[in-house]
Coordinates of C-alpha atoms in Angstrom, one line a residue:
Chain A
X1318 CA 181.1 21.1 102.4
X1319 CA 180.7 18.9 99.8
X1320 CA 176.9 18.7 100.6
X1321 CA 176.5 22.6 100.3
X1322 CA 177.6 22.0 97.1
X1323 CA 175.9 19.1 96.4
X1324 CA 172.4 21.4 97.0
X1325 CA 173.6 23.8 94.8
X1326 CA 174.4 22.0 91.9
X1327 CA 171.1 19.3 92.3
X1328 CA 169.0 23.2 92.3
X1329 CA 167.3 23.5 88.5
X1330 CA 167.0 26.4 86.1
X1331 CA 164.3 27.1 87.2
X1332 CA 165.1 27.1 90.3
X1333 CA 167.5 29.7 89.9
X1334 CA 165.3 32.1 88.1
X1335 CA 162.4 31.7 91.1
X1336 CA 165.1 32.5 93.1
X1337 CA 166.1 35.8 91.4
X1338 CA 162.5 36.2 90.7
X1339 CA 161.7 35.8 94.9
X1340 CA 165.0 38.6 95.3
X1341 CA 163.6 41.2 93.2
X1342 CA 159.9 40.9 95.1
X1343 CA 162.6 41.2 99.0
X1344 CA 163.7 43.7 97.9
X1345 CA 161.1 45.4 95.6
X1346 CA 158.8 45.2 99.4
X1347 CA 161.3 46.3 101.1
X1348 CA 161.6 48.8 98.8
X1349 CA 158.0 50.1 99.1
X1350 CA 158.3 49.8 102.9
X1351 CA 161.0 51.6 103.9
X1352 CA 161.1 54.6 101.3
X1353 CA 159.2 57.4 102.8
X1354 CA 160.2 56.5 106.4
X1355 CA 163.9 56.9 105.0
X1356 CA 163.0 60.1 102.9
X1357 CA 161.3 61.7 106.1
X1358 CA 164.1 60.7 107.7
X1359 CA 166.5 62.3 104.4
X1360 CA 164.5 65.5 104.2
X1361 CA 164.4 66.4 108.1
X1362 CA 167.7 66.5 108.4
X1363 CA 167.9 68.6 104.5
X1364 CA 168.3 72.2 103.5
X1365 CA 164.9 73.6 103.5
X1366 CA 165.4 75.4 99.7
X1367 CA 166.8 71.1 98.9
X1368 CA 163.3 70.0 99.6
X1369 CA 161.4 73.0 98.3
X1370 CA 163.0 72.8 95.8
X1371 CA 162.3 69.4 94.7
X1372 CA 165.8 67.9 94.7
X1373 CA 165.3 66.0 97.8
X1374 CA 164.7 62.3 96.6
X1375 CA 166.3 59.8 99.0
X1376 CA 169.3 61.3 101.3
X1377 CA 169.6 64.7 103.0
X1378 CA 170.9 67.2 100.7
X1379 CA 172.8 70.1 102.4
X1380 CA 173.0 68.8 106.1
X1381 CA 171.4 71.6 108.3
X1382 CA 170.1 70.4 112.3
X1383 CA 167.3 73.5 112.4
X1384 CA 164.3 72.3 111.7
X1385 CA 165.2 69.9 115.2
X1386 CA 166.7 73.2 116.8
X1387 CA 163.1 75.2 116.4
X1388 CA 161.7 71.1 117.1
X1389 CA 162.9 71.3 120.9
X1390 CA 162.9 74.8 121.3
X1391 CA 158.2 74.8 121.0
X1392 CA 156.9 74.2 123.7
X1393 CA 153.9 72.9 122.7
X1394 CA 156.0 69.1 121.7
X1395 CA 157.6 70.1 124.8
X1396 CA 153.9 69.7 126.6
X1397 CA 152.8 67.0 125.2
X1398 CA 156.1 65.1 125.3
X1399 CA 155.6 65.5 128.4
X1400 CA 152.7 64.1 128.9
X1401 CA 152.1 61.5 126.4
X1402 CA 155.0 60.1 128.8
X1403 CA 152.6 60.4 131.3
X1404 CA 149.8 58.9 129.8
X1405 CA 151.2 56.4 128.6
X1406 CA 152.9 54.9 132.1
X1407 CA 150.5 55.3 134.2
X1408 CA 148.2 54.3 131.6
X1409 CA 149.8 51.1 130.8
X1410 CA 150.1 50.3 134.1
X1411 CA 147.0 50.9 134.7
X1412 CA 145.6 48.3 131.4
X1413 CA 147.7 46.4 132.6
X1414 CA 146.6 45.6 135.8
X1415 CA 143.0 46.0 134.8
X1416 CA 143.9 44.0 131.8
X1417 CA 145.0 40.7 134.3
X1418 CA 142.5 41.8 136.5
X1419 CA 140.7 39.9 134.3
X1420 CA 142.7 37.6 132.5
X1421 CA 144.1 35.8 136.2
X1422 CA 140.7 34.5 137.7
X1423 CA 139.6 33.5 133.7
X1424 CA 142.5 31.3 133.5
X1425 CA 141.2 29.2 136.8
X1426 CA 138.8 26.1 135.7
X1427 CA 138.1 26.5 139.4
X1428 CA 136.4 29.6 139.0
X1429 CA 132.3 29.6 139.6
X1430 CA 130.7 31.5 137.0
X1431 CA 133.8 31.5 134.4
X1432 CA 131.4 31.4 131.4
X1433 CA 129.3 34.1 133.1
X1434 CA 131.9 36.1 133.8
X1435 CA 133.2 36.2 130.2
X1436 CA 130.8 36.6 128.5
X1437 CA 130.3 39.4 130.3
X1438 CA 133.0 40.8 128.8
X1439 CA 133.5 39.3 125.0
X1440 CA 129.7 41.2 125.2
X1441 CA 131.6 44.2 124.9
X1442 CA 133.7 43.6 121.5
X1443 CA 130.7 43.0 119.7
X1444 CA 127.9 46.6 121.9
X1445 CA 129.0 49.5 122.4
X1446 CA 126.7 52.6 123.6
X1447 CA 128.6 54.6 121.6
X1448 CA 130.9 57.9 121.2
X1449 CA 127.9 60.0 123.0
X1450 CA 126.8 57.6 125.9
X1451 CA 129.9 57.6 126.9
X1452 CA 130.8 61.3 126.0
X1453 CA 128.1 62.2 128.0
X1454 CA 129.2 59.4 131.3
X1455 CA 132.2 60.8 131.1
X1456 CA 131.1 64.1 131.7
X1457 CA 129.3 63.3 134.6
X1458 CA 131.7 61.1 136.6
X1459 CA 133.4 64.8 136.3
X1460 CA 135.9 63.1 134.3
X1461 CA 135.9 65.3 131.4
X1462 CA 139.7 67.2 131.5
X1463 CA 141.4 65.5 133.8
X1464 CA 144.0 62.5 132.5
X1465 CA 141.8 60.0 133.8
X1466 CA 139.3 60.2 131.1
X1467 CA 142.9 59.5 128.5
X1468 CA 143.6 57.2 130.8
X1469 CA 140.4 54.6 131.5
X1470 CA 138.5 56.0 128.4
X1471 CA 137.6 52.4 125.9
X1472 CA 141.1 51.1 126.5
X1473 CA 141.1 48.3 127.7
X1474 CA 140.4 46.1 125.3
X1475 CA 139.0 43.2 125.5
X1476 CA 140.7 40.9 123.2
X1477 CA 143.9 41.4 125.4
X1478 CA 142.2 39.6 128.0
X1479 CA 141.6 37.0 126.7
X1480 CA 145.4 36.9 124.7
X1481 CA 146.7 36.7 128.6
X1482 CA 144.4 34.3 129.7
X1483 CA 144.8 31.6 126.7
X1484 CA 148.5 32.3 127.5
X1485 CA 148.2 31.4 131.3
X1486 CA 145.7 28.5 130.4
X1487 CA 148.1 27.3 128.2
X1488 CA 151.4 27.8 130.3
X1489 CA 150.3 27.1 134.2
X1490 CA 149.4 23.8 134.6
X1491 CA 146.8 23.0 136.6
X1492 CA 149.5 20.5 138.9
X1493 CA 151.4 23.8 140.1
X1494 CA 148.0 25.3 142.0
X1495 CA 146.8 22.2 143.7
X1496 CA 150.5 21.7 144.7
X1497 CA 151.0 25.8 145.9
X1498 CA 147.5 25.6 147.3
X1499 CA 148.8 22.3 149.2
X1500 CA 151.2 24.7 150.9
X1501 CA 148.8 27.1 151.4
X1502 CA 149.0 29.8 149.3
X1503 CA 146.1 31.2 148.6
X1504 CA 145.0 32.3 144.5
X1505 CA 145.9 35.4 145.9
X1506 CA 149.9 35.0 146.3
X1507 CA 149.8 31.9 143.2
X1508 CA 149.3 34.6 140.4
X1509 CA 152.3 36.9 142.6
X1510 CA 154.4 34.7 143.2
X1511 CA 154.0 31.6 140.5
X1512 CA 152.0 33.2 137.9
X1513 CA 153.0 36.4 136.9
X1514 CA 156.7 35.5 137.1
X1515 CA 155.4 33.1 134.2
X1516 CA 153.8 35.3 132.2
X1517 CA 156.7 37.8 131.5
X1518 CA 156.0 36.9 128.0
X1519 CA 152.9 37.2 128.3
X1520 CA 153.2 40.8 130.2
X1521 CA 155.7 42.7 127.7
X1522 CA 153.5 42.1 124.9
X1523 CA 151.1 43.4 126.3
X1524 CA 153.1 46.5 127.7
X1525 CA 154.1 46.7 124.2
X1526 CA 150.7 46.9 123.0
X1527 CA 148.7 49.6 125.3
X1528 CA 152.7 51.7 125.0
X1529 CA 152.2 51.7 121.7
X1530 CA 148.7 52.0 121.4
X1531 CA 148.8 55.6 124.2
X1532 CA 151.8 56.9 122.8
X1533 CA 149.9 56.6 119.1
X1534 CA 146.5 57.7 120.2
X1535 CA 145.1 60.7 119.1
X1536 CA 141.1 60.6 119.6
X1537 CA 140.1 60.8 123.7
X1538 CA 143.1 63.8 124.1
X1539 CA 140.4 65.1 120.9
X1540 CA 137.5 64.3 122.8
X1541 CA 137.9 64.8 126.2
X1542 CA 140.6 67.8 127.2
X1543 CA 139.8 70.9 126.0
X1544 CA 142.6 72.5 128.2
X1545 CA 145.4 72.9 125.9
X1546 CA 148.3 72.3 128.8
X1547 CA 147.7 68.7 128.8
X1548 CA 147.6 67.6 124.9
X1549 CA 149.3 64.6 124.3
X1550 CA 151.6 65.6 121.7
X1551 CA 149.7 63.1 119.0
X1552 CA 147.0 66.5 119.3
X1553 CA 150.2 68.6 118.5
X1554 CA 151.0 66.5 115.3
X1555 CA 147.7 66.8 114.2
X1556 CA 147.6 70.9 114.2
X1557 CA 151.4 71.1 113.3
X1558 CA 150.9 68.0 110.5
X1559 CA 147.6 68.6 109.2
X1560 CA 145.9 71.7 110.2
X1561 CA 147.8 73.9 108.0
X1562 CA 147.6 71.4 105.3
X1563 CA 145.2 74.4 103.5
X1564 CA 148.8 76.2 104.1
X1565 CA 150.2 75.2 101.0
X1566 CA 148.1 75.9 97.8
X1567 CA 147.4 80.0 99.5
X1568 CA 149.6 81.9 97.5
X1569 CA 153.4 82.4 99.4
X1570 CA 153.2 85.7 97.9
X1571 CA 152.7 87.4 100.9
X1572 CA 154.6 85.6 104.5
X1573 CA 158.6 85.0 104.6
X1574 CA 159.3 82.1 101.8
X1575 CA 162.5 81.0 104.2
X1576 CA 160.0 80.9 106.7
X1577 CA 157.4 78.7 104.7
X1578 CA 159.9 76.9 104.1
X1579 CA 161.4 76.6 107.3
X1580 CA 158.0 75.2 109.1
X1581 CA 157.3 72.6 106.3
X1582 CA 160.8 70.8 107.2
X1583 CA 159.8 70.9 110.7
X1584 CA 157.2 68.3 109.7
X1585 CA 159.8 66.2 109.1
X1586 CA 161.3 66.5 112.1
X1587 CA 158.3 66.4 114.5
X1588 CA 157.4 63.6 112.7
X1589 CA 161.3 62.0 113.1
X1590 CA 161.3 63.1 117.4
X1591 CA 157.2 61.2 118.1
X1592 CA 158.1 58.1 116.3
X1593 CA 161.2 57.0 117.2
X1594 CA 160.8 56.3 120.3
X1595 CA 158.9 53.5 119.5
X1596 CA 160.9 52.6 116.2
X1597 CA 163.5 52.2 119.1
X1598 CA 161.2 50.1 121.0
X1599 CA 159.7 47.4 118.8
X1600 CA 162.6 45.3 117.6
X1601 CA 163.5 44.1 121.1
X1602 CA 159.9 42.8 121.4
X1603 CA 159.1 41.6 118.4
X1604 CA 159.8 37.2 119.8
X1605 CA 157.4 38.4 122.1
X1606 CA 154.7 39.8 120.4
X1607 CA 154.5 37.4 117.5
X1608 CA 154.2 34.7 119.5
X1609 CA 151.5 37.5 121.4
X1610 CA 149.9 37.5 118.5
X1611 CA 149.7 33.9 117.9
X1612 CA 148.0 33.2 120.8
X1613 CA 145.3 35.7 120.0
X1614 CA 145.1 33.6 117.0
X1615 CA 144.0 30.6 119.1
X1616 CA 141.1 30.8 120.2
X1617 CA 140.1 31.3 123.5
Chain B
X227 CA 116.1 10.6 147.9
X228 CA 119.6 11.2 147.6
X229 CA 119.3 10.5 144.2
X230 CA 117.1 12.4 143.7
X231 CA 118.8 15.1 145.9
X232 CA 121.6 15.5 143.5
X233 CA 118.9 15.1 140.5
X234 CA 117.9 19.0 141.6
X235 CA 121.4 19.8 142.1
X236 CA 122.7 19.1 138.4
X237 CA 123.7 16.1 139.2
X238 CA 121.9 13.8 136.7
X239 CA 121.2 16.2 134.5
X240 CA 121.7 14.2 131.0
X241 CA 118.8 12.0 132.3
X242 CA 115.5 12.6 131.4
X243 CA 113.4 11.6 134.4
X244 CA 110.7 12.9 135.3
X245 CA 110.9 15.6 137.0
X246 CA 110.5 15.0 140.5
X247 CA 107.2 16.2 142.8
X248 CA 108.5 16.8 145.7
X249 CA 107.6 17.8 149.1
X250 CA 107.6 21.3 150.7
X251 CA 110.2 20.1 153.4
X252 CA 111.9 18.5 150.5
X253 CA 111.8 21.6 147.8
X254 CA 113.4 23.4 150.9
X255 CA 116.2 21.5 151.9
X256 CA 117.2 20.7 147.7
X257 CA 117.2 24.9 147.4
X258 CA 119.2 24.7 150.9
X259 CA 122.0 22.3 149.3
X260 CA 122.3 24.1 146.4
X261 CA 122.6 27.1 148.3
X262 CA 125.4 25.4 150.2
X263 CA 127.2 24.0 146.5
X264 CA 127.0 27.0 145.8
X265 CA 128.0 29.2 148.7
X266 CA 131.1 26.6 149.0
X267 CA 131.7 27.1 145.6
X268 CA 132.0 31.3 145.4
X269 CA 134.5 30.3 148.7
X270 CA 136.7 28.7 147.6
X271 CA 137.5 30.9 144.2
X272 CA 137.1 34.1 147.1
X273 CA 139.8 35.1 145.8
X274 CA 139.5 35.0 142.5
X275 CA 136.8 37.2 143.6
X276 CA 138.4 40.2 144.9
X277 CA 140.7 39.6 142.3
X278 CA 137.7 40.6 139.3
X279 CA 136.5 43.6 141.4
X280 CA 138.8 46.0 139.5
X281 CA 137.9 45.3 135.3
X282 CA 134.5 44.0 136.9
X283 CA 134.2 47.8 137.6
X284 CA 136.1 49.4 134.6
X285 CA 133.9 47.3 132.2
X286 CA 130.4 48.4 133.9
X287 CA 131.5 52.2 134.7
X288 CA 133.4 52.7 130.9
X289 CA 131.4 50.4 129.1
X290 CA 127.7 49.5 130.5
X291 CA 126.5 52.3 131.8
X292 CA 127.4 53.8 128.4
X293 CA 125.7 51.3 126.3
X294 CA 122.7 52.0 128.6
X295 CA 123.2 56.0 128.2
X296 CA 121.6 54.4 124.8
X297 CA 118.2 54.8 125.3
X298 CA 119.2 58.4 124.5
X299 CA 119.1 58.0 120.8
X300 CA 115.5 57.0 121.9
X301 CA 115.1 61.1 123.6
X302 CA 115.7 64.8 122.8
X303 CA 118.1 65.4 125.3
X304 CA 118.3 68.1 127.6
X305 CA 121.7 69.0 129.3
X306 CA 119.4 70.1 132.7
X307 CA 117.8 66.6 132.8
X308 CA 120.7 64.0 132.0
X309 CA 120.9 60.7 130.0
X310 CA 118.4 59.6 133.0
X311 CA 115.5 62.4 132.6
X312 CA 115.3 63.8 128.7
X313 CA 112.0 64.0 127.4
X314 CA 111.3 60.6 125.7
X315 CA 110.6 61.0 121.9
X316 CA 110.2 56.9 120.3
X317 CA 111.9 56.4 117.1
X318 CA 111.9 59.7 115.3
X319 CA 115.7 60.3 115.9
X320 CA 116.5 57.8 113.4
X321 CA 113.7 58.3 111.1
X322 CA 115.4 61.9 110.3
X323 CA 118.6 59.8 110.1
X324 CA 116.5 57.6 107.2
X325 CA 114.6 60.6 105.8
X326 CA 118.2 62.9 105.3
X327 CA 119.2 63.2 102.3
X328 CA 122.4 62.1 103.0
X329 CA 121.1 58.4 104.5
X330 CA 121.9 56.6 101.6
X331 CA 125.3 58.6 100.9
X332 CA 127.0 57.5 104.9
X333 CA 126.0 54.1 104.1
X334 CA 127.6 54.1 100.5
X335 CA 130.6 55.9 101.7
X336 CA 131.0 53.8 104.2
X337 CA 129.8 50.0 103.0
X338 CA 132.1 50.8 99.7
X339 CA 134.8 52.4 101.6
X340 CA 135.6 48.6 104.0
X341 CA 135.1 47.0 101.4
X342 CA 137.5 48.3 98.5
X343 CA 139.9 48.7 101.8
X344 CA 139.0 44.5 102.4
X345 CA 139.5 43.8 98.8
X346 CA 142.4 45.2 98.7
X347 CA 144.5 44.9 101.2
X348 CA 143.7 41.2 102.2
X349 CA 146.0 39.4 100.0
X350 CA 148.5 41.5 101.0
X351 CA 149.9 39.6 104.8
X352 CA 149.7 36.5 102.2
X353 CA 151.4 37.5 99.7
X354 CA 154.3 39.4 102.1
X355 CA 154.3 35.9 104.2
X356 CA 154.7 34.1 100.9
X357 CA 157.7 35.9 99.5
X358 CA 159.5 36.5 102.8
X359 CA 159.3 32.9 104.2
X360 CA 161.6 32.6 101.5
X361 CA 164.4 34.5 102.0
X362 CA 166.6 31.2 103.1
X363 CA 169.0 33.0 105.4
X364 CA 167.1 33.4 108.9
X365 CA 169.2 36.2 109.4
X366 CA 168.4 38.5 106.5
X367 CA 164.5 36.6 107.4
X368 CA 164.5 38.3 110.9
X369 CA 165.7 41.8 109.3
X370 CA 163.1 42.1 106.5
X371 CA 160.3 41.2 108.7
X372 CA 161.1 43.1 110.8
X373 CA 161.6 46.2 108.8
X374 CA 157.9 45.2 107.5
X375 CA 156.8 45.7 111.1
X376 CA 158.2 49.7 111.2
X377 CA 154.7 51.3 109.2
X378 CA 152.3 49.4 111.9
X379 CA 154.0 52.0 114.4
X380 CA 154.1 55.0 113.4
X381 CA 150.6 56.5 115.0
X382 CA 147.8 57.8 112.5
X383 CA 148.3 61.6 112.5
X384 CA 152.2 61.2 111.8
X385 CA 151.1 58.6 109.0
X386 CA 148.1 60.9 107.2
X387 CA 151.2 63.9 108.0
X388 CA 153.0 61.5 105.9
X389 CA 150.4 60.9 103.4
X390 CA 149.7 65.4 103.1
X391 CA 153.8 65.4 102.4
X392 CA 154.7 63.4 100.0
X393 CA 150.8 64.5 97.9
X394 CA 150.3 67.6 98.6
X395 CA 150.0 69.8 95.5
X396 CA 152.3 72.8 95.8
X397 CA 155.1 70.8 96.1
X398 CA 154.8 66.8 97.4
X399 CA 157.1 64.6 96.0
X400 CA 154.4 63.2 94.0
X401 CA 153.2 66.8 92.6
X402 CA 156.9 67.3 91.7
X403 CA 157.4 63.9 90.0
X404 CA 154.0 63.8 88.4
X405 CA 155.5 67.5 86.9
X406 CA 158.9 66.4 85.6
X407 CA 157.7 63.6 84.1
X408 CA 155.3 67.1 82.5
X409 CA 152.1 65.2 83.5
X410 CA 150.0 68.1 85.4
X411 CA 150.0 68.6 88.9
X412 CA 147.0 66.8 90.5
X413 CA 145.1 67.9 94.6
X414 CA 144.7 64.3 95.6
X415 CA 144.0 64.8 99.8
X416 CA 141.4 67.0 98.3
X417 CA 140.1 65.2 96.2
X418 CA 137.0 62.7 96.5
X419 CA 137.9 60.7 93.5
X420 CA 140.9 59.6 95.3
X421 CA 140.6 59.9 98.5
X422 CA 139.2 55.9 98.6
X423 CA 142.3 55.1 97.2
X424 CA 144.4 57.1 99.5
X425 CA 142.7 55.6 101.8
X426 CA 143.3 52.1 101.4
X427 CA 146.3 52.3 100.2
X428 CA 148.3 53.7 102.7
X429 CA 146.7 51.5 105.5
X430 CA 147.8 48.6 102.6
X431 CA 151.8 50.0 103.3
X432 CA 151.1 50.4 106.8
X433 CA 149.5 47.1 107.6
X434 CA 150.6 44.8 105.4
X435 CA 154.0 43.5 107.2
X436 CA 151.7 43.6 110.8
X437 CA 149.3 41.6 109.8
X438 CA 151.3 38.9 107.8
X439 CA 152.7 38.1 111.2
X440 CA 149.3 35.2 111.4
X441 CA 149.6 34.0 108.0
X442 CA 154.2 33.5 108.6
X443 CA 153.5 31.5 112.1
X444 CA 150.4 29.5 110.4
X445 CA 153.9 28.8 107.4
X446 CA 155.9 27.0 110.5
X447 CA 153.8 25.1 111.2
X448 CA 154.2 23.0 107.9
X449 CA 155.5 20.2 108.3
X450 CA 158.7 20.0 106.8
X451 CA 158.6 16.8 105.7
X452 CA 156.3 16.9 103.2
X453 CA 158.4 19.8 101.1
X454 CA 160.6 17.3 102.2
X455 CA 159.1 14.6 100.3
X456 CA 157.5 17.1 97.7
X457 CA 161.7 17.8 96.3
X458 CA 162.6 14.2 95.9
X459 CA 160.0 13.8 93.8
X460 CA 160.6 16.6 91.6
X461 CA 158.9 19.9 92.6
X462 CA 160.2 23.1 92.4
X463 CA 160.1 25.9 94.7
X464 CA 156.9 27.7 93.0
X465 CA 155.6 24.2 92.9
X466 CA 155.6 23.6 96.7
X467 CA 155.2 27.4 97.4
X468 CA 151.3 26.6 95.2
X469 CA 150.3 23.3 96.3
X470 CA 152.0 23.3 99.7
X471 CA 152.2 27.0 101.3
X472 CA 149.1 27.9 100.3
X473 CA 147.0 25.6 100.8
X474 CA 148.5 25.1 104.3
X475 CA 147.8 29.2 105.2
X476 CA 144.3 28.7 103.4
X477 CA 142.1 27.9 106.5
X478 CA 143.9 30.6 108.4
X479 CA 143.1 33.3 105.0
X480 CA 139.3 31.6 105.2
X481 CA 138.8 32.7 109.0
X482 CA 140.6 36.1 108.4
X483 CA 138.7 37.1 105.5
X484 CA 135.4 35.8 106.9
X485 CA 136.4 38.0 110.7
X486 CA 137.1 40.7 108.1
X487 CA 133.5 40.4 106.5
X488 CA 132.4 40.6 109.8
X489 CA 134.4 44.2 110.4
X490 CA 132.7 45.7 107.0
X491 CA 129.8 48.0 108.7
X492 CA 132.5 49.2 111.6
X493 CA 134.6 51.5 109.7
X494 CA 137.1 53.2 111.8
X495 CA 137.2 57.1 112.9
X496 CA 140.9 58.3 114.1
X497 CA 142.1 58.1 110.0
X498 CA 139.3 59.1 107.9
X499 CA 138.5 62.1 109.9
X500 CA 142.0 62.7 110.1
X501 CA 142.0 62.4 105.7
X502 CA 138.5 64.4 105.5
X503 CA 138.4 68.2 104.2
X504 CA 135.5 70.3 102.9
X505 CA 136.9 69.1 98.8
X506 CA 136.3 65.8 99.8
X507 CA 133.6 65.1 101.9
X508 CA 131.4 63.7 98.9
X509 CA 133.4 60.4 99.2
X510 CA 135.0 60.9 102.9
X511 CA 132.0 60.7 104.8
X512 CA 131.3 58.1 106.7
X513 CA 128.8 56.7 109.1
X514 CA 131.6 56.8 112.6
X515 CA 132.5 61.0 111.7
X516 CA 129.0 61.7 111.0
X517 CA 128.6 60.8 114.8
X518 CA 131.5 63.4 115.5
X519 CA 130.2 65.8 113.9
X520 CA 126.4 65.3 114.6
X521 CA 127.2 64.6 118.4
X522 CA 130.6 66.8 119.4
X523 CA 130.3 69.0 117.1
X524 CA 126.4 70.0 117.0
X525 CA 125.4 69.1 120.4
X526 CA 122.5 67.1 119.1
X527 CA 122.9 63.9 121.5
X528 CA 119.6 61.8 120.2
X529 CA 119.6 61.8 116.6
X530 CA 124.3 61.7 116.9
X531 CA 123.2 57.9 119.0
X532 CA 121.2 57.1 117.1
X533 CA 123.1 57.2 114.6
X534 CA 125.9 55.0 116.8
X535 CA 123.4 52.8 117.8
X536 CA 121.9 52.1 114.2
X537 CA 125.6 51.5 113.1
X538 CA 125.9 48.7 115.7
X539 CA 122.7 47.0 115.2
X540 CA 124.2 46.0 111.6
X541 CA 127.4 44.9 113.2
X542 CA 126.1 43.0 115.1
X543 CA 123.6 41.6 113.0
X544 CA 126.4 41.1 110.1
X545 CA 129.2 39.4 112.7
X546 CA 126.2 36.8 113.3
X547 CA 125.3 36.4 110.1
X548 CA 129.2 35.9 108.9
X549 CA 129.7 34.1 112.0
X550 CA 127.4 30.9 110.9
X551 CA 128.2 31.1 106.9
X552 CA 131.6 30.5 108.8
X553 CA 130.3 27.3 110.9
X554 CA 128.7 26.2 108.2
X555 CA 131.8 26.7 105.6
X556 CA 135.5 26.1 108.0
X557 CA 133.4 24.4 111.2
X558 CA 135.5 27.2 112.8
X559 CA 133.6 30.6 114.4
X560 CA 133.7 32.9 116.4
X561 CA 131.4 32.2 119.3

């Protein structure tokens, strides 16, 4: 207690003023980051009329869940949700398997030709065929309009491979491999028995990175899918949120004004419904991904 | 003899003996030994190679095969003949791009937007990290950081959707505010002049918090004794930030900046494409969106590939130059 007091008294007036400045800056940046999200959430449960008239600023006005009812009744949203869930789960599993299939051997010092193999992967970071050749190859392979195009094309990241490899290199000592080899445990078994359990933190990070990526991506769907029934959620979102952008400028005299207002408030609800899973998930993995970013920043 | 054999196998590579003259039998023996050594080495990591198969297959099919397909940049693509069978046309596609009236516009927009983006969005993560680092209670610190990461987990579609809701000319929040303050409403979304700022500042909102992670990590690794010593010498908090924290994260900042410069011509497609509309193409048409339009909308495959290739080559040159610079300036480099 006295120690605290002593420190308190030793703080100069200048420092105290600076404390206030820092507090203001911190609060200001948090507000700027949070405000759009809070506004969208508030608007999504507000009376469409109040939004239309620009009366909603921070808190909901005229509590109303009609927008959500509309969203959940919407077939597109349901289809999109279902597809995205499928793509996210299968895609994350597949990309994780491929990532570790590269990362683990590359983390082993005994791998013959390790540097050459590393450059084989690294090269793809700097040079790529580009949009059209990739598109044509995907068509040639018969993957067009299948979920495999969405799941496979350009989804495995070399950066993540390096992160996983560096993690394994740093956490698993060579002696462990030697001991395992002594006990007659082959390289593949070592991976499943020793390396994978020890790599749980980096596995969690990569699952999050890949999962978020699949959940939020629309590009592969846009290019490789033509069948609406297999569209991911983000493509339907794009239709709802962006394609009728011009709507707000046409004169609304012709159409039913209340209908128009409801369609506007649906946008807010749809944002919430689509973003909440990721926003709820990430804080739990925070301590892991901070580590993941740090490992990635260390040159491999 | 043993020494000579070893030398051939590579044991004494650094020792620059004149190359031993070998008879045919000796050569054969050396080669056999070499092969056996490689074979045992391969054998030792057999399991690892099996493990690598999925990854190698994946990269061959989805990265290297398209790279080979880049040849259609120099071909006239015919759907019947396919990539491999189409007629060669040489530099025709590229020349058509260089000679087109939109060539300079595309370059200007791509480089302009990405330089603007780099210059504006670079300092924010550093500032955030410095400010957040001064939050005294560890619990508050964590809460503040968690909040700052949130926008990163929102999709581009939703981000652009929010932009549209906030800035549309009819009843967007910003325009309602402008009207209340007595200004005229402004069509931010359809203005070519406003597009770069809309793009860049929304990016700052989305990514500043996330990108501050690396600086927060760098700050955490600063020796606390430095702060203690400075405190005893009577340094104020501002002084400690300026003279300890800032220099402490400077190396990280320099590396990040250099890496970012290497990406200047690498303008992403997704966000620009979503923000683009007929009214703002004057500034929003960048190389990647043009490649999409020429290739997938107009099916001008060869032409579109040529533009993509041109962009890719410039990227690589830029990266190599920047990498060299980085090596010179900070002793750190990518490869």
